[in-house]
Coordinates of C-alpha atoms in Angstrom, one line a residue:
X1 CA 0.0 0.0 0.0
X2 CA 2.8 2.3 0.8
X3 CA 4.4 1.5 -2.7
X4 CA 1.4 2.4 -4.5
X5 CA 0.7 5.4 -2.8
X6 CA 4.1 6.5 -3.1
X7 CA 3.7 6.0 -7.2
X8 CA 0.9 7.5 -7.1
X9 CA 2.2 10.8 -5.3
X10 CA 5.2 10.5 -7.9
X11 CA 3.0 10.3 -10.5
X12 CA 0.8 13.1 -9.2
X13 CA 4.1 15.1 -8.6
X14 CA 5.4 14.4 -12.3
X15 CA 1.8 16.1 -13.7
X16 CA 1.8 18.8 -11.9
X17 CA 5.3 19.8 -12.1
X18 CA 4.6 19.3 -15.8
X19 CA 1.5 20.9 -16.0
X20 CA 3.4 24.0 -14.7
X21 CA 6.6 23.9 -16.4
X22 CA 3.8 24.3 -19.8
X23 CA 2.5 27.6 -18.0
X24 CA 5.6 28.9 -17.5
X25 CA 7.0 27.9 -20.8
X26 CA 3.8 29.6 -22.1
X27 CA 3.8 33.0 -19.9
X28 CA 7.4 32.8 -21.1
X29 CA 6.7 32.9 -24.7
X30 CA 3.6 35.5 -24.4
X31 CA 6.3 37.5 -22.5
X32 CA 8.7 37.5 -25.0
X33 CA 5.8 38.2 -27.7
X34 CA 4.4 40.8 -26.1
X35 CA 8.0 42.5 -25.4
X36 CA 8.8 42.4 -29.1
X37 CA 5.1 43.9 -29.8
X38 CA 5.8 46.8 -27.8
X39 CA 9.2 47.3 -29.4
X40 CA 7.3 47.6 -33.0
X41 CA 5.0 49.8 -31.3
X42 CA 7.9 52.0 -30.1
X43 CA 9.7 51.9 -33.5
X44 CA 6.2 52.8 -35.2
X45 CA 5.7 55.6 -32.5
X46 CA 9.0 57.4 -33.4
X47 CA 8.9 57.1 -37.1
X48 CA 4.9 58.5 -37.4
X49 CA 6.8 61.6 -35.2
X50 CA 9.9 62.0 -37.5
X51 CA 7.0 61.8 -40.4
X52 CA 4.9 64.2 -38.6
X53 CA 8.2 66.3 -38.1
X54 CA 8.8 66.4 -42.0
X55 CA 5.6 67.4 -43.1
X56 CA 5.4 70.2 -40.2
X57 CA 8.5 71.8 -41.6
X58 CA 7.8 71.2 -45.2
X59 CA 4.4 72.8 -44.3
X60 CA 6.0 75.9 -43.2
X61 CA 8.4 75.8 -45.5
X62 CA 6.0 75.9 -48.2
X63 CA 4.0 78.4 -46.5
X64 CA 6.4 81.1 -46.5
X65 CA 7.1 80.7 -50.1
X66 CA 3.7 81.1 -51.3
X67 CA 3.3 84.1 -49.0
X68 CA 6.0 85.7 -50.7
X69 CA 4.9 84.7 -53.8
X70 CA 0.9 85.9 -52.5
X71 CA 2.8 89.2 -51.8
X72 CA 4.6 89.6 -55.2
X73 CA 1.4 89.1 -57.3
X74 CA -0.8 91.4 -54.5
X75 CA 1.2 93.7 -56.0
X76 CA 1.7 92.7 -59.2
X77 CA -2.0 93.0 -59.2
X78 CA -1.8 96.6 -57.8
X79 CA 0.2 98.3 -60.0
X80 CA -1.7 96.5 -63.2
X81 CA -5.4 97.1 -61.8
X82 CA -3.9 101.2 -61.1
X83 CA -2.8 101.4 -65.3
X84 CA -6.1 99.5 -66.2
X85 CA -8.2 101.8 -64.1
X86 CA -6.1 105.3 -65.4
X87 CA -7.1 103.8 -68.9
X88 CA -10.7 102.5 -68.2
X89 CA -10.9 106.6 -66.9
X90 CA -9.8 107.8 -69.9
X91 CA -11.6 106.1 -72.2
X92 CA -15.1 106.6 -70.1
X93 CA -14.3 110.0 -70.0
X94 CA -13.7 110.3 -74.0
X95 CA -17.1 108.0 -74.6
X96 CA -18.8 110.2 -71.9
X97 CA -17.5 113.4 -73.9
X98 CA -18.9 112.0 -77.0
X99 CA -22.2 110.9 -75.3
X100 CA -21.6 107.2 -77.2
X101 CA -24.2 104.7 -75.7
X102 CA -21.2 102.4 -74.9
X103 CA -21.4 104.2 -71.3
X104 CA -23.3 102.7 -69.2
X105 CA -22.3 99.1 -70.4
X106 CA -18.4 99.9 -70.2
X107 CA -19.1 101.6 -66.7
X108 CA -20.8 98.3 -65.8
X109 CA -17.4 96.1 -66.7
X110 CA -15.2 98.6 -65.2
X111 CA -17.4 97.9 -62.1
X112 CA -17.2 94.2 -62.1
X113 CA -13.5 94.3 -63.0
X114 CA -12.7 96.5 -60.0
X115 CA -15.2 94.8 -57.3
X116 CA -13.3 91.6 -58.2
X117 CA -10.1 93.1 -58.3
X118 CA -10.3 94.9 -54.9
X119 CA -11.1 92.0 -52.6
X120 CA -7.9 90.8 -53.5
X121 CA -5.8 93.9 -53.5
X122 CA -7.0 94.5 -49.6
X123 CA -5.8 90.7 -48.9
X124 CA -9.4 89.8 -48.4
X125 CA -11.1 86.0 -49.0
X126 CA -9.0 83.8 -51.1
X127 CA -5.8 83.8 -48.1
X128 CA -7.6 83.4 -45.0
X129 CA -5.9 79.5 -44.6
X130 CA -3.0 80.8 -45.2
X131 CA -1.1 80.4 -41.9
X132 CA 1.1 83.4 -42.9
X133 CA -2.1 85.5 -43.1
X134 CA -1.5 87.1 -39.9
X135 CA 1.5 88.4 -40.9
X136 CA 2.1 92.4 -41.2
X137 CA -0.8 93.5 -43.8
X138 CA 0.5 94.5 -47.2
X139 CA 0.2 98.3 -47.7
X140 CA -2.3 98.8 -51.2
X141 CA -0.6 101.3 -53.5
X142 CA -1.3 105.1 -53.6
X143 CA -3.5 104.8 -56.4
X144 CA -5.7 101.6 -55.2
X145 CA -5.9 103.0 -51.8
X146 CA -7.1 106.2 -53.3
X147 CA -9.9 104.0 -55.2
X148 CA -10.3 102.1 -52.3
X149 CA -11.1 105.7 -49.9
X150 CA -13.6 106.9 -52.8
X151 CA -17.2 106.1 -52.5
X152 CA -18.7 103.6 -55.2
X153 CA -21.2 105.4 -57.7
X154 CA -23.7 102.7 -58.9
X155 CA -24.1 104.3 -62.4
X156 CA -21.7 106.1 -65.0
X157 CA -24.2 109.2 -65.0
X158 CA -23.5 110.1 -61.0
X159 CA -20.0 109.2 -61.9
X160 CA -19.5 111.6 -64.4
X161 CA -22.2 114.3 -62.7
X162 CA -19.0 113.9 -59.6
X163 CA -16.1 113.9 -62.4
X164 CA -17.5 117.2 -64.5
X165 CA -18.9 119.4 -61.1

């Protein structure tokens, strides 16, 4: 009886000690997996920052340069919109003068050439994502400004009533 019982105890001991050599093995190996999971996680981590790095400077980067560029053709814009608008004068004073019936409709596409145009010559609409929008306002040239300062007329008539008082 005590031999059996003492094979039996063995053969108890033998199980178990098996049983949790497998569970050690296996917390062993979920270690290891889970250790090498969190190093691809780390790896990831710092290459979505040195990518979020890149496209934050290229960003700004670009940024600047089409602000300059915005700048360049504000006034680009300037200076072309003041020669149209000396010429557009001239040649609605002349038809005006000779009382042609081209007035009123070549007042109308002055108007819709300069409400267009002055939106962008203030630095109004179009730039308002533009992160170097808050940047020091562009100055409008004299002659703009001095359009800009005059009240609108609605029709070439009042214009010319104002132009000939």
């Amino acid at each position: 009886a005590y031999q059996r019982r003492s094979r039996e105890l063995e053969n108890q001991l033998r199980e178990n000690t098996k049983h949790f050599e497998e569970k050690i093995a296996n917390a062993f190996c979920q270690q290891k997996r889970l250790a090498d999971e969190k190093l691809r996680a780390v790896a990831c981590k710092a290459c979505a920052h040195t990518a979020r790095d890149v496209v934050v400077d290229e960003e700004q980067r670009r940024s600047s340069e089409l602000g300059a560029q915005l700048r360049r053709r504000r006034r680009e814009l300037r200076r072309t919109l003041g020669r149209y608008l000396r010429k557009e004068r001239l040649r609605l004073e002349s038809l005006a003068t000779a009382e042609g019936e081209g007035v009123e409709k070549a007042w109308q596409d002055a108007q819709e050439v300069l409400q267009r145009a002055l939106p962008l010559c203030k630095g109004d609409g179009a730039d308002r994502a533009d992160p170097t929008h808050n940047a020091v306002p562009e100055q409008p040239s004299e002659e703009v400004e001095d359009l800009l300062q005059q009240p609108v007329p609605e029709d070439a008539i009042s214009f010319f009533a104002q132009e000939f008082a």
